[in-house]
mmCIF file of C-alpha atoms and ligand atoms in Angstrom:
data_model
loop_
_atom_site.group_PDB
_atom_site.id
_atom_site.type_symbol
_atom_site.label_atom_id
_atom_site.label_comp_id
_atom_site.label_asym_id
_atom_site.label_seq_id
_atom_site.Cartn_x
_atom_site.Cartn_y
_atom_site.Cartn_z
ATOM 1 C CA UNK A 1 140.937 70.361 53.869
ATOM 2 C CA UNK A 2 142.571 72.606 56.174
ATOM 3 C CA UNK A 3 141.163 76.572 55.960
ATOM 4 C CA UNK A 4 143.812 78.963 56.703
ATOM 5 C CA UNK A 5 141.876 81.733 59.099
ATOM 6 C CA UNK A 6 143.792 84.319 59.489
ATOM 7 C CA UNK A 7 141.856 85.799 61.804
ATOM 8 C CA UNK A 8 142.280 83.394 64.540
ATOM 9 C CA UNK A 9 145.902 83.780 63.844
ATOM 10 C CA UNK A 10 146.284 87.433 63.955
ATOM 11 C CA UNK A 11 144.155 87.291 67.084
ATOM 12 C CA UNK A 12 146.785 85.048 68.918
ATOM 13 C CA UNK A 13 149.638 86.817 67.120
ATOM 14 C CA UNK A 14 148.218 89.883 69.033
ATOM 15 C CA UNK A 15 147.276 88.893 72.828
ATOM 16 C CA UNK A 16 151.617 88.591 72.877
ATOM 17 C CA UNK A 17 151.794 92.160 70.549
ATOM 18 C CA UNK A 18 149.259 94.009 72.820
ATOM 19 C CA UNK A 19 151.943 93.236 75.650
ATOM 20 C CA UNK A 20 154.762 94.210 74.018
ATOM 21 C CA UNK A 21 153.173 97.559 73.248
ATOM 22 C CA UNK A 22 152.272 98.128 76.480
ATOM 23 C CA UNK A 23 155.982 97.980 77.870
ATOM 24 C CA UNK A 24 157.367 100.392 75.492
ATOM 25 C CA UNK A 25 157.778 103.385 76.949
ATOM 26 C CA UNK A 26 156.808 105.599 74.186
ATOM 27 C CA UNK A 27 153.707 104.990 72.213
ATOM 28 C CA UNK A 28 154.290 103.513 68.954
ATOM 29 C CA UNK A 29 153.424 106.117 66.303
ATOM 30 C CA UNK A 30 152.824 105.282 62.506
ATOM 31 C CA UNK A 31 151.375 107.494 59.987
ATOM 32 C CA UNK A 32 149.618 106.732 56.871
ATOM 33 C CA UNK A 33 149.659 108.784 53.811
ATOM 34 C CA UNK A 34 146.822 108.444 51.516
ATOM 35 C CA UNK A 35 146.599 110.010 48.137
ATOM 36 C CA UNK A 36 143.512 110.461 46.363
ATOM 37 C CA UNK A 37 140.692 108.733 46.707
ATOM 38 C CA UNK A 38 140.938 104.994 45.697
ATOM 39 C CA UNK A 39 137.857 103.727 47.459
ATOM 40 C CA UNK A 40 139.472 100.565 48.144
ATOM 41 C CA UNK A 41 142.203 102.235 49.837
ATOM 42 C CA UNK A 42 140.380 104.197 52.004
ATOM 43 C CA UNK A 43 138.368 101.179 53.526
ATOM 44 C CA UNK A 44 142.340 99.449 53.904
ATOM 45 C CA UNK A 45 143.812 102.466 55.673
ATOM 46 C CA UNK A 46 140.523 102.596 58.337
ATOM 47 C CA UNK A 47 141.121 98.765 59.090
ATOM 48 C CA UNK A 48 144.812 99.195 59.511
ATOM 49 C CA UNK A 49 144.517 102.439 61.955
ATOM 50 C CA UNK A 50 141.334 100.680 63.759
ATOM 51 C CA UNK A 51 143.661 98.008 64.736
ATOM 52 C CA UNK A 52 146.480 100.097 65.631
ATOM 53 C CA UNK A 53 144.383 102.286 68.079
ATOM 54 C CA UNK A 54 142.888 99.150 69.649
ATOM 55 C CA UNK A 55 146.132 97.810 70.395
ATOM 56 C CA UNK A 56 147.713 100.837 71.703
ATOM 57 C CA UNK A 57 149.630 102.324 68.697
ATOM 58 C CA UNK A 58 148.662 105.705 67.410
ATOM 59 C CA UNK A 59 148.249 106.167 64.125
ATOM 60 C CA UNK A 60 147.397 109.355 62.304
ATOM 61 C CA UNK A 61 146.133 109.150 58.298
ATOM 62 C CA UNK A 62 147.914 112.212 55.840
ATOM 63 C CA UNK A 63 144.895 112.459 53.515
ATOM 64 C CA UNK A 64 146.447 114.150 50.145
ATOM 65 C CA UNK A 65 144.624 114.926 46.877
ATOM 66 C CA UNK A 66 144.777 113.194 43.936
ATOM 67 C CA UNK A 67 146.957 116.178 42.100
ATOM 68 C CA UNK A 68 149.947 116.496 45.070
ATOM 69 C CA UNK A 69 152.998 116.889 43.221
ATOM 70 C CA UNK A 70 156.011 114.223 44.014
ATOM 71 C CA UNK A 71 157.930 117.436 45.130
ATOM 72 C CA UNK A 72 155.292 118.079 47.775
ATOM 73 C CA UNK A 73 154.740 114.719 48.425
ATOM 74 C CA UNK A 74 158.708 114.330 48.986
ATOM 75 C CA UNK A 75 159.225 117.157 51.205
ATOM 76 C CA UNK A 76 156.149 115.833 53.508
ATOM 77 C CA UNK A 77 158.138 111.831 53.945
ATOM 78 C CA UNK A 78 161.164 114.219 54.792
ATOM 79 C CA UNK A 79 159.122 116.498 57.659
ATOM 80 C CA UNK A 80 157.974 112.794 58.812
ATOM 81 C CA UNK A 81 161.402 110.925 58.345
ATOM 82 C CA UNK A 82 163.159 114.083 60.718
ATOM 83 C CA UNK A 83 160.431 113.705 62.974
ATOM 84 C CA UNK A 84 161.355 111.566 66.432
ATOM 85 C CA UNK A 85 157.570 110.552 67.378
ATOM 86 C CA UNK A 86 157.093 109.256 63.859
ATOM 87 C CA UNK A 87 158.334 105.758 63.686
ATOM 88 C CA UNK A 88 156.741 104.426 61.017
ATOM 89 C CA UNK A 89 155.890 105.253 57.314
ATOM 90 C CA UNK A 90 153.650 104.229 55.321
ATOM 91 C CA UNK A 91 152.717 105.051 51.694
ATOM 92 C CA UNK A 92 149.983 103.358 51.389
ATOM 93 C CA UNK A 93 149.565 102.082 47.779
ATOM 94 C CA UNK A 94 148.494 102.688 44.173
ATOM 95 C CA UNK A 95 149.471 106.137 44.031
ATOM 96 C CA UNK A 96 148.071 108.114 41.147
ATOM 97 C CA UNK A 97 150.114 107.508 37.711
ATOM 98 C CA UNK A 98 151.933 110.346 37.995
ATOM 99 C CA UNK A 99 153.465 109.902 41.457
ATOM 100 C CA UNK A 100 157.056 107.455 41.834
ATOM 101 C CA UNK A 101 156.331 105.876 44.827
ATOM 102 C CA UNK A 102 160.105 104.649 45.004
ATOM 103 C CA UNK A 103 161.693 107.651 44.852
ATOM 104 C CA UNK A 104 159.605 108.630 47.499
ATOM 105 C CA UNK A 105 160.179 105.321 49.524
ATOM 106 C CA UNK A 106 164.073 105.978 49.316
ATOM 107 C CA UNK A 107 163.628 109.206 51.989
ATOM 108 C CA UNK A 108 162.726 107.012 54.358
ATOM 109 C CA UNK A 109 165.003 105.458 56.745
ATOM 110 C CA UNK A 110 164.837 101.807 57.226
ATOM 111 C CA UNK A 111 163.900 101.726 60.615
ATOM 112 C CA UNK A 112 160.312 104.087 59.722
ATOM 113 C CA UNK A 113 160.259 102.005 56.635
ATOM 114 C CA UNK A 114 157.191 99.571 57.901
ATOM 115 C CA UNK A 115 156.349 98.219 54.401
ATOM 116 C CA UNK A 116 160.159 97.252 53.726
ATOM 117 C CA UNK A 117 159.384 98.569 50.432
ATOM 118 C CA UNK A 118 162.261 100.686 49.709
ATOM 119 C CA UNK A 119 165.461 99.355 47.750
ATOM 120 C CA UNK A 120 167.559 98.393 50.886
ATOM 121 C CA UNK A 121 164.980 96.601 53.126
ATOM 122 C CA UNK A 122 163.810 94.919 49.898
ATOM 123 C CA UNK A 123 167.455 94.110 48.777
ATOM 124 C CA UNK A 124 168.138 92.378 52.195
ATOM 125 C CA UNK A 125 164.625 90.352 51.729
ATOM 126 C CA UNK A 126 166.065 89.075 48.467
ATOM 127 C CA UNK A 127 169.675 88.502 48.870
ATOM 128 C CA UNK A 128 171.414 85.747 50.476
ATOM 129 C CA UNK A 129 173.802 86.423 53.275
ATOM 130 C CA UNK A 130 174.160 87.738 57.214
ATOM 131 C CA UNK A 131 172.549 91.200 55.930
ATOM 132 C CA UNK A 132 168.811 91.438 57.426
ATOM 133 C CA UNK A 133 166.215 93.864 56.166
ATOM 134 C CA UNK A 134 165.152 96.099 59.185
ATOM 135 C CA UNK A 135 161.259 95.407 58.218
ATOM 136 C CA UNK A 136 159.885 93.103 55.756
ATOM 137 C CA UNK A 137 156.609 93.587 53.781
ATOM 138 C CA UNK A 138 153.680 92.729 55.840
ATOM 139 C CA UNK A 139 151.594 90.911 53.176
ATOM 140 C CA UNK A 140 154.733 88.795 52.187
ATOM 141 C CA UNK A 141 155.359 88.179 56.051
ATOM 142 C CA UNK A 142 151.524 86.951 56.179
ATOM 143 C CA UNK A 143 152.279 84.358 53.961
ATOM 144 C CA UNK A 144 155.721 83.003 55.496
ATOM 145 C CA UNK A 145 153.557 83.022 58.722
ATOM 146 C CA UNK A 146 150.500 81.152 57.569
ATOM 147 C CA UNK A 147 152.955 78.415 55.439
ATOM 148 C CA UNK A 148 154.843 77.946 59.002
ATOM 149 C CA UNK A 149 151.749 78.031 60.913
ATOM 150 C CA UNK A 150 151.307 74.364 58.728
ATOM 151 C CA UNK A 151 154.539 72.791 59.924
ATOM 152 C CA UNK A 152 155.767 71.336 56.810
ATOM 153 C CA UNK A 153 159.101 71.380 55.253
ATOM 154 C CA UNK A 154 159.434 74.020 52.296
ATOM 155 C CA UNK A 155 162.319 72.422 51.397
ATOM 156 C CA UNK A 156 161.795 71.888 47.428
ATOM 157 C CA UNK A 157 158.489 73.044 47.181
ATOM 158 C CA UNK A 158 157.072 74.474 43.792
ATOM 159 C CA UNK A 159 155.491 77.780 44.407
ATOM 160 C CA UNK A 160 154.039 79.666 41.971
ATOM 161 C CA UNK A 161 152.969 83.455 42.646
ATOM 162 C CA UNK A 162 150.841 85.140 40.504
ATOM 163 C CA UNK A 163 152.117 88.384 41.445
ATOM 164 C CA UNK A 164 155.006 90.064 40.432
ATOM 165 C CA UNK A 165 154.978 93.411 42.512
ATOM 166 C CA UNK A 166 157.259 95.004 45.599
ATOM 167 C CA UNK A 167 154.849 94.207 48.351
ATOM 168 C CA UNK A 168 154.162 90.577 47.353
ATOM 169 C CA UNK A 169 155.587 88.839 44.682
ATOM 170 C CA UNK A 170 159.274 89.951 44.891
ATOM 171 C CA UNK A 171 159.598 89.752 48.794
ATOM 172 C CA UNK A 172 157.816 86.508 48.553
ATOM 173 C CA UNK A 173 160.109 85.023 46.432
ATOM 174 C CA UNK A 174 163.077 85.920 48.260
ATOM 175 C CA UNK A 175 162.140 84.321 51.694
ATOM 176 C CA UNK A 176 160.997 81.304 49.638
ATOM 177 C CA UNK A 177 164.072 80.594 47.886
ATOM 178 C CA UNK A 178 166.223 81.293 51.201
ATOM 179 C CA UNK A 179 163.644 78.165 52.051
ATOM 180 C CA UNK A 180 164.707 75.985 49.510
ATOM 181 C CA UNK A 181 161.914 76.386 47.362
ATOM 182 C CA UNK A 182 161.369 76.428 43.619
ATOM 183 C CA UNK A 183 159.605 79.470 42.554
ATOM 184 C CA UNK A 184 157.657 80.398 39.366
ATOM 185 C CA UNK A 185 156.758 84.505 39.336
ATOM 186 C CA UNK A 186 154.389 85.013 36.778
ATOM 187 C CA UNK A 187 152.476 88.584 35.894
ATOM 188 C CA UNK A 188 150.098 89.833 33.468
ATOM 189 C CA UNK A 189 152.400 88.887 30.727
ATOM 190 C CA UNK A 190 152.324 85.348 31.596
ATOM 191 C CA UNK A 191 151.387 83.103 28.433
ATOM 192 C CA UNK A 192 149.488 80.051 29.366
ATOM 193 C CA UNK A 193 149.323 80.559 33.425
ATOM 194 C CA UNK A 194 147.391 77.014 33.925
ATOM 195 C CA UNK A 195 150.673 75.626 33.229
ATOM 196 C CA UNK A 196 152.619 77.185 35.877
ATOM 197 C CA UNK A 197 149.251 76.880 38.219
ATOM 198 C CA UNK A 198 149.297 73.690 37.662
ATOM 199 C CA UNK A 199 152.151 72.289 38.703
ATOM 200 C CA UNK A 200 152.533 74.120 42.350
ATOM 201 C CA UNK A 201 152.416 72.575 45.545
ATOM 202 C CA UNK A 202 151.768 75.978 46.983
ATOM 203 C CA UNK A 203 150.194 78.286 45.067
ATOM 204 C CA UNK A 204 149.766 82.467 45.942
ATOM 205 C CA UNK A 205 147.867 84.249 43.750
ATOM 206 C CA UNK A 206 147.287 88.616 44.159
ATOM 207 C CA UNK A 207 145.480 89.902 40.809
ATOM 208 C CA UNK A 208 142.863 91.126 42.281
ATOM 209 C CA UNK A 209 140.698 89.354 39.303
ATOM 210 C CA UNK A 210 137.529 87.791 41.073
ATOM 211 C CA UNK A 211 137.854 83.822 40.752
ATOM 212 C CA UNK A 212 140.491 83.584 38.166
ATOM 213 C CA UNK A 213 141.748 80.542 40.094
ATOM 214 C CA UNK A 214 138.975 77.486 39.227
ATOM 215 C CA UNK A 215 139.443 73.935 40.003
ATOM 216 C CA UNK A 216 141.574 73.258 36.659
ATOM 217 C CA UNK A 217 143.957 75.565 37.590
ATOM 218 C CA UNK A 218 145.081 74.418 40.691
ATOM 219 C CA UNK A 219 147.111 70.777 41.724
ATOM 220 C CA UNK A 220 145.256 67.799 43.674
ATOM 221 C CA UNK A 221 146.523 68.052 47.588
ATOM 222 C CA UNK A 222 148.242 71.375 47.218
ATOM 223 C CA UNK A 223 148.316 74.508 49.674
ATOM 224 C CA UNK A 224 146.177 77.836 47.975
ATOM 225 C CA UNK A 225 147.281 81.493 49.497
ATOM 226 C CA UNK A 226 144.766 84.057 48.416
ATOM 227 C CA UNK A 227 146.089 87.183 48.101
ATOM 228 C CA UNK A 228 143.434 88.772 46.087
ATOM 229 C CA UNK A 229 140.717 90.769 47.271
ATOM 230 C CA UNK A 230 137.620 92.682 45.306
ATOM 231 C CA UNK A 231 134.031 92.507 44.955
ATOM 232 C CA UNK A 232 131.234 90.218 43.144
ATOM 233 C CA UNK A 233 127.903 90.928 42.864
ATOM 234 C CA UNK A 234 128.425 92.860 46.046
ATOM 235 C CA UNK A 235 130.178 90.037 47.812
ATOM 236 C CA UNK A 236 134.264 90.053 49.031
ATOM 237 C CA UNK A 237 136.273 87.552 46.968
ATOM 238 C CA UNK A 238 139.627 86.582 46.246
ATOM 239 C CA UNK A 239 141.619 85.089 42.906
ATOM 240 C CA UNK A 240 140.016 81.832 44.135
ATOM 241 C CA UNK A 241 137.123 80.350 43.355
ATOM 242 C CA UNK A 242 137.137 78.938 47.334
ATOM 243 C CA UNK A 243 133.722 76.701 46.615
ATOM 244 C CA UNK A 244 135.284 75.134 43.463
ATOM 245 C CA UNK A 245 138.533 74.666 44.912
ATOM 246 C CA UNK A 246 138.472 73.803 48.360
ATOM 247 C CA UNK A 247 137.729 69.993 47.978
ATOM 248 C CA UNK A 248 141.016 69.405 45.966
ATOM 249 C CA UNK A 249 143.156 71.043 47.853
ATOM 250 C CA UNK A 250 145.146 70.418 51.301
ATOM 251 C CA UNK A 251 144.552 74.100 52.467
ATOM 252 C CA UNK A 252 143.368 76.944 51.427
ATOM 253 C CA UNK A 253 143.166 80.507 53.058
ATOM 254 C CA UNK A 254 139.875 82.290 52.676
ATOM 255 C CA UNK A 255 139.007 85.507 51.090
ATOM 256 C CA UNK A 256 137.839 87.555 53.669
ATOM 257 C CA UNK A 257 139.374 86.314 56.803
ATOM 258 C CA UNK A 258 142.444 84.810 55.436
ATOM 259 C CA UNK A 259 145.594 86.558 54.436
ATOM 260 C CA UNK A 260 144.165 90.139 54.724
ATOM 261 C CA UNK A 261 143.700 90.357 58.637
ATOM 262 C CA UNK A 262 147.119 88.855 59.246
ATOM 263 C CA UNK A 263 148.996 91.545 57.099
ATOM 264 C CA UNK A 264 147.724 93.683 59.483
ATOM 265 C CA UNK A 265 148.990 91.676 62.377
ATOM 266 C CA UNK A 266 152.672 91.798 60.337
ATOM 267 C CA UNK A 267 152.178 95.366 59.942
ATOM 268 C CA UNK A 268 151.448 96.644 63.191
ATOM 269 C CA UNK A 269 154.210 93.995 64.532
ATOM 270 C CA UNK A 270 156.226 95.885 62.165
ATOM 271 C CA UNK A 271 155.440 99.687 64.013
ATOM 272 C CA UNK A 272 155.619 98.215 67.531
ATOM 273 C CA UNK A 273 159.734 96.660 66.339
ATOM 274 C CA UNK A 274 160.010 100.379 64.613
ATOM 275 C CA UNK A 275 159.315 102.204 67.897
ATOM 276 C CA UNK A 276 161.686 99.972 69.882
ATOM 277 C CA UNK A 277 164.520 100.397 67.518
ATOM 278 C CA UNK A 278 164.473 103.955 67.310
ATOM 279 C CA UNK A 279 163.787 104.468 71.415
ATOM 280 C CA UNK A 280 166.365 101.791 72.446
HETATM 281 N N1 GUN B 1 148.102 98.540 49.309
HETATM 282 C C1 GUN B 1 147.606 97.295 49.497
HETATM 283 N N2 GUN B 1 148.311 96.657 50.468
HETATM 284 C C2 GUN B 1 149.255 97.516 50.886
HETATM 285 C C3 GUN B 1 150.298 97.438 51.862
HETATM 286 O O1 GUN B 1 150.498 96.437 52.554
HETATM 287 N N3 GUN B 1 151.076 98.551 51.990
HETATM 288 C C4 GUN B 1 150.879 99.645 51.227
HETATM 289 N N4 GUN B 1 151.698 100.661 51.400
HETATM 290 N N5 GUN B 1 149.947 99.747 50.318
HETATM 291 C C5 GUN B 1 149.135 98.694 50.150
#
């Protein structure tokens, strides 16, 4: 069984990223805006802007409360989007129920747009053709990364994502299918998910529902992506029951230290490409 560390590869992904920083000639300069106060969220944004400071990017957090109006939330991505030493955005998401975060994603431009969450830079992940997103979505660029990082041909693969949503799922699919691959989205909806679990050679799963992936659930020899993170009794997990799992499986990335640190890697790879674009 092969574990997937993340870690180790965002740590080599970053001795060439460090370098790159350092030549820019204008510091790299993202800013978070967090609404509310998803506890979750909070500890997310203070590992992303840890790692951005250590590796030379600065990166200043928009704390907002939970009742901001979408007006007031708008004019603040246009005040950033006008603003030359911001050159990246990012939303940083759930937003309260009665926020759209895709209206507000649209005032972005794609260059700030680090998340490649709004409709063009997600548009170009999915279509087919010579049109390329400006950024793609760091989680579904963490997954890309740690399939390649296994060297095998995704030609005709089954994947199956349990995840359906505009950071993962959707982006996900996209690049897989440019690959060649068969994919199978399924969501909460999903009647019967064993049967679509069961038949992947490379299976991603993002619920967020501690262990929902057991041993039936998942194909002899195939390759697990877990996407999912939350607590137990205390403890970080993932949707996979990694114990249970990891002796059927040909690899498996871990839950913490798999797919989490390296969408930070994508991410901040994402702000250091922002800041060249937009300095030339
Ligand atoms: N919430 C959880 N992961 C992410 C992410 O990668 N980007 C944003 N904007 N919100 C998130």
């Amino acid at each position: 069984m092969i574990e997937l560390n993340g870690t180790t590869l965002a740590e080599e992904l970053y001795v060439n990223l460090r370098k790159r920083i350092a030549s820019l000639n204008k510091t790299p300069n993202l800013v978070v805006v967090l609404v509310g106060e998803d506890a979750a969220s909070k500890i997310y944004v203070k590992n992303k802007q840890k790692k951005a400071i250590e590796l030379g990017i600065n990166c200043e957090v928009k704390t907002l409360p939970n009742n901001v109006t979408q007006k007031e939330l708008q004019n603040l991505i246009k005040i950033l989007n006008n603003n030359s030493n911001v050159h990246g955005i990012l939303v940083q998401l759930p937003l309260p129920p009665h926020l759209d975060y895709t209206l507000l994603i649209e005032n972005i431009a794609l260059e700030k747009d680090v998340d490649g969450l709004n409709s063009i830079n997600l548009g170009r992940t999915i279509i087919k053709g010579s049109l390329k997103p400006t950024h793609i979505s760091a989680t579904a660029k963490a997954c890309m990364y740690m399939l390649k990082s296994l060297d095998i041909d995704l030609t005709s693969k089954h994947v199956t994502i349990v995840n359906d949503s505009n950071l993962v799922g959707l982006p996900l699919s996209g690049m897989l299918l440019k690959e060649g691959c068969t994919v199978t989205i399924c969501n909460k909806h999903t009647h019967n998910l064993i049967q679509h679990t069961n038949v992947a050679d490379i299976l991603v799963s993002g619920t967020g529902v501690a262990h929902l992936i057991g041993k039936q659930m998942v194909k002899e020899g195939a390759i697990v992506l877990d996407v999912g993170i939350t607590k137990l009794n205390n403890k970080t997990v993932g949707d996979v029951d990694y114990e249970e799992v990891k002796n059927k499986v040909y690899a498996i990335s871990p839950v913490p230290g798999g797919i989490g640190p390296l969408t930070i890697a994508m991410l901040l790879e994402n702000v250091e490409e922002a800041a060249k674009i937009q300095n030339g």
